[in-house]
Amino acid sequence: MQVDEFGREIPAVFRRPDSPPPPPPSHHATHQGPPPPVLSSRSTHRDPYLPSVSNPPKSHRKAHPSTRYVDRPLLCEFVWKDQKKQDGDDSEEAYEDYRRKYCLNYVRSFFNKHLDDSWFRAKYSPAAKKHCKEQERERATAEAKAVSEAIQASLDSVVAGGDADATPSFVVQARLGQGHKEKSSAPQPLHSRKRRYSEEDTETNRSNTVPASHVLHLHTNPEQKYLTISEVPPHVNEDQILAALMDHCHMKDVKISDVRLFSSTPTFYTNSVHLQRQIFCVAASAVVDDIVTHLAQQGNEMSRPHRHVPRKDHEEAAKMWELDVDCRDPYGRLDYDHDGKGGAPEDGLAVPPRKSTVLVSNRILPRGTQTLSAAVSSKDRIPRDQEAAKTIARALDVACQIPEGLRLDDVLDRLALEQPEDVLDVSVAYLRRVHLFSFYNGCTQAECVGDVLAGKHAASTIHLRLENADSLLKDDEVPAPAMSTTDETSNGESIPAASKDLLVQRLDDSIAKALEDCSTWINAHGSAVDEVTEEAAAAIVEEEQKTRIDWLQNHSLDDDGRARCSFHFCHKLFKDDSFLHKHLLKKHREYLVAEQAKTHDKYMMRAWDEEPNRAVPDVQVDCGLKFGLQPSPVLGREPTCEDPEPLLWQQEEARRNREVALRQQRQQHAPHRPLPSMDRNSLDGDGSAFGGTGKPRPSSGFVDVDDMKETKVEMVFENVDVVASVASKKKKKKRKLL
């Protein structure tokens, strides 16, 4: 069997590369590990809003080797050497070579399986990564424009009202200093009778409203709606989802470009190679309503279970439907085009169909709020946080090439705010909406808006400052734990350590790190990606153009001065090559996409090999009968995993030592109790009760059948008095005659 440049086997019929065979199964332990996880099908009696795992779609393809790694786990060093004793090659070098080959095959098989997945290509293909960054820039520009329009509308309302001193509604709805701690329903312990937040205070019972100025335009735009597509398998891409949705749209003059899809990053499930993600479809309200109407007419609505607790109106109106998606190979990795010139496959097999089922819901995901601690909400921090937020926003505006007039500095100049608190709140709202940046939680930026919509990033939560934070800090008798003697802010001012706690320290560290990254963002020279990725993306585009020209020439046949299509199922005749090329690009474009996709493979493999922390599930290590299968992560540029068995034995020994110490402690408190009997079975090989401690341990009552001792009993019958037995006579009762 042939092997490509990546060390992958190339089957005779299928072009999809296959990985080398996995290592042999374990014969030492009877427990070979659980079979591949059997995922339960969707039940009509479960809550459709809860995350669930669907059955993997049935396919006519052969099982990928990566699915066999659950049945053939990696052997720990003890089990492996026990099997290799008969071969005589049980050295440590041989085991290290076995483990290295196992991890390498595991990583390669995962790469081969997800090579064509859209989320995988967006992460490791330079051209796909650049395309995603450019799309994110377009979204950021559109969001900045929406923020500018909302500010202008609030200013116009102030002018129309005639009160020049009135605060614009955008600023009022952006204020974060109105957070309240919700009263906990759990009972408080007896030793904490002193409560920081009084229950009699009615302010604590108020719910924290969501500031409207911090909400993304996708949620607030009244002219559009969005659908949530959940339980999307990793091999289903966005184009296939869009095609399945448009099949249920019967409106005329609807362009595919008018429907936008935002995908979140996949979620790993424990000990499984199946990843799932959520995709959000945003379109005009009429388009979404038409899709929902035709989905409901199919009768595939999932019935919701009976709810004992009444829900809100918008939750009761939300429903969920099943959507079938045609997810055959998007890049033609199967041997559709045998000779690269339109020839039929050698065995004449047709393209195998493949379908998956996803869940579509019109439920609006809730936008949550969280109240910060009193130390973080202190007004003493507002001037410093204001300058930090403005500096970060300026750097991100330059990096994302936000047009002039829509940047944060232009927004603040138009509002002409005087209060530092309002400047900070508007800056935080701008960072969250335009750059998907969470200021109060880690100062991190989300990779895509899909993670924010799905609630997978800190920017999906709006953080409110505690309203009465300063009064609570004054009334607090116990000072916060000091992290250091003094600390410096971004302005160089020193603040006492007594006023800092762990949350404040974390926030200061994250702000300092973000300020350090500002220079890197500004020096990007307006490029969406770094220079190395930019050069690789340009090389891929050049190779795709060359592949396009070669593909058009290879699929053109000369027939008496005219051009004929070379595909075996077409063979249409055209006047010249220009008409044939239009036909090929319109009717057989998927085969061109398949050829162009191969230009990304070597760049993706290079990025995959250079990444130390790959997105692969943990391998299962067979640790024998005692511990069974244990997960272990595969890390490093040269993929390897740690042997968990030594650590497990250390933990087991520590547990037994604690049991022995506890047993001895109990015996000391009860000296009148006799010590347990000791036998040879209760001692280790060195004569100690356990682990060479030299102290006896009680017998476990175990009897070794191979080491049983015969005990002889002598019987003596001399001078034995024999007493004659006297039978007891029973008196018969006389019957009385009546």
mmCIF file of N, CA, C and O in Angstrom, residues 22 27 157 372 376 411 430 558-559 593 713:
data_model
loop_
_atom_site.group_PDB
_atom_site.id
_atom_site.type_symbol
_atom_site.label_atom_id
_atom_site.label_comp_id
_atom_site.label_asym_id
_atom_site.label_seq_id
_atom_site.Cartn_x
_atom_site.Cartn_y
_atom_site.Cartn_z
ATOM 1 N N PRO A 22 -3.125 0.629 14.242
ATOM 2 C CA PRO A 22 -2.859 0.880 15.656
ATOM 3 C C PRO A 22 -2.091 -0.271 16.267
ATOM 4 O O PRO A 22 -1.979 -1.350 15.687
ATOM 5 N N HIS A 27 -3.185 -8.422 25.852
ATOM 6 C CA HIS A 27 -3.591 -9.768 26.215
ATOM 7 C C HIS A 27 -3.325 -10.052 27.693
ATOM 8 O O HIS A 27 -3.606 -11.136 28.165
ATOM 9 N N SER A 157 -32.478 62.552 20.023
ATOM 10 C CA SER A 157 -33.613 62.583 20.951
ATOM 11 C C SER A 157 -33.432 63.638 22.028
ATOM 12 O O SER A 157 -34.407 64.251 22.481
ATOM 13 N N LEU A 372 -19.895 42.110 40.066
ATOM 14 C CA LEU A 372 -18.511 41.992 40.506
ATOM 15 C C LEU A 372 -18.412 42.159 42.008
ATOM 16 O O LEU A 372 -19.360 42.546 42.696
ATOM 17 N N VAL A 376 -13.427 45.118 43.366
ATOM 18 C CA VAL A 376 -13.291 45.435 41.942
ATOM 19 C C VAL A 376 -14.210 46.584 41.551
ATOM 20 O O VAL A 376 -13.911 47.348 40.627
ATOM 21 N N VAL A 411 -16.274 58.369 19.196
ATOM 22 C CA VAL A 411 -17.518 58.192 19.947
ATOM 23 C C VAL A 411 -17.515 59.040 21.210
ATOM 24 O O VAL A 411 -18.509 59.720 21.543
ATOM 25 N N TYR A 430 -18.176 49.442 24.180
ATOM 26 C CA TYR A 430 -17.572 49.456 22.845
ATOM 27 C C TYR A 430 -16.638 48.258 22.658
ATOM 28 O O TYR A 430 -16.642 47.620 21.592
ATOM 29 N N ASP A 558 -10.756 17.899 -27.438
ATOM 30 C CA ASP A 558 -10.898 18.484 -28.774
ATOM 31 C C ASP A 558 -11.659 17.505 -29.660
ATOM 32 O O ASP A 558 -11.219 16.365 -29.868
ATOM 33 N N ASP A 559 -12.804 17.950 -30.172
ATOM 34 C CA ASP A 559 -13.650 17.095 -31.008
ATOM 35 C C ASP A 559 -13.958 17.842 -32.307
ATOM 36 O O ASP A 559 -14.923 18.605 -32.398
ATOM 37 N N VAL A 593 -12.983 22.434 -6.643
ATOM 38 C CA VAL A 593 -12.768 22.723 -5.222
ATOM 39 C C VAL A 593 -12.000 21.590 -4.552
ATOM 40 O O VAL A 593 -11.145 21.815 -3.685
ATOM 41 N N VAL A 713 -4.299 -34.310 64.376
ATOM 42 C CA VAL A 713 -4.928 -34.372 65.699
ATOM 43 C C VAL A 713 -4.793 -35.795 66.226
ATOM 44 O O VAL A 713 -5.228 -36.751 65.576
#
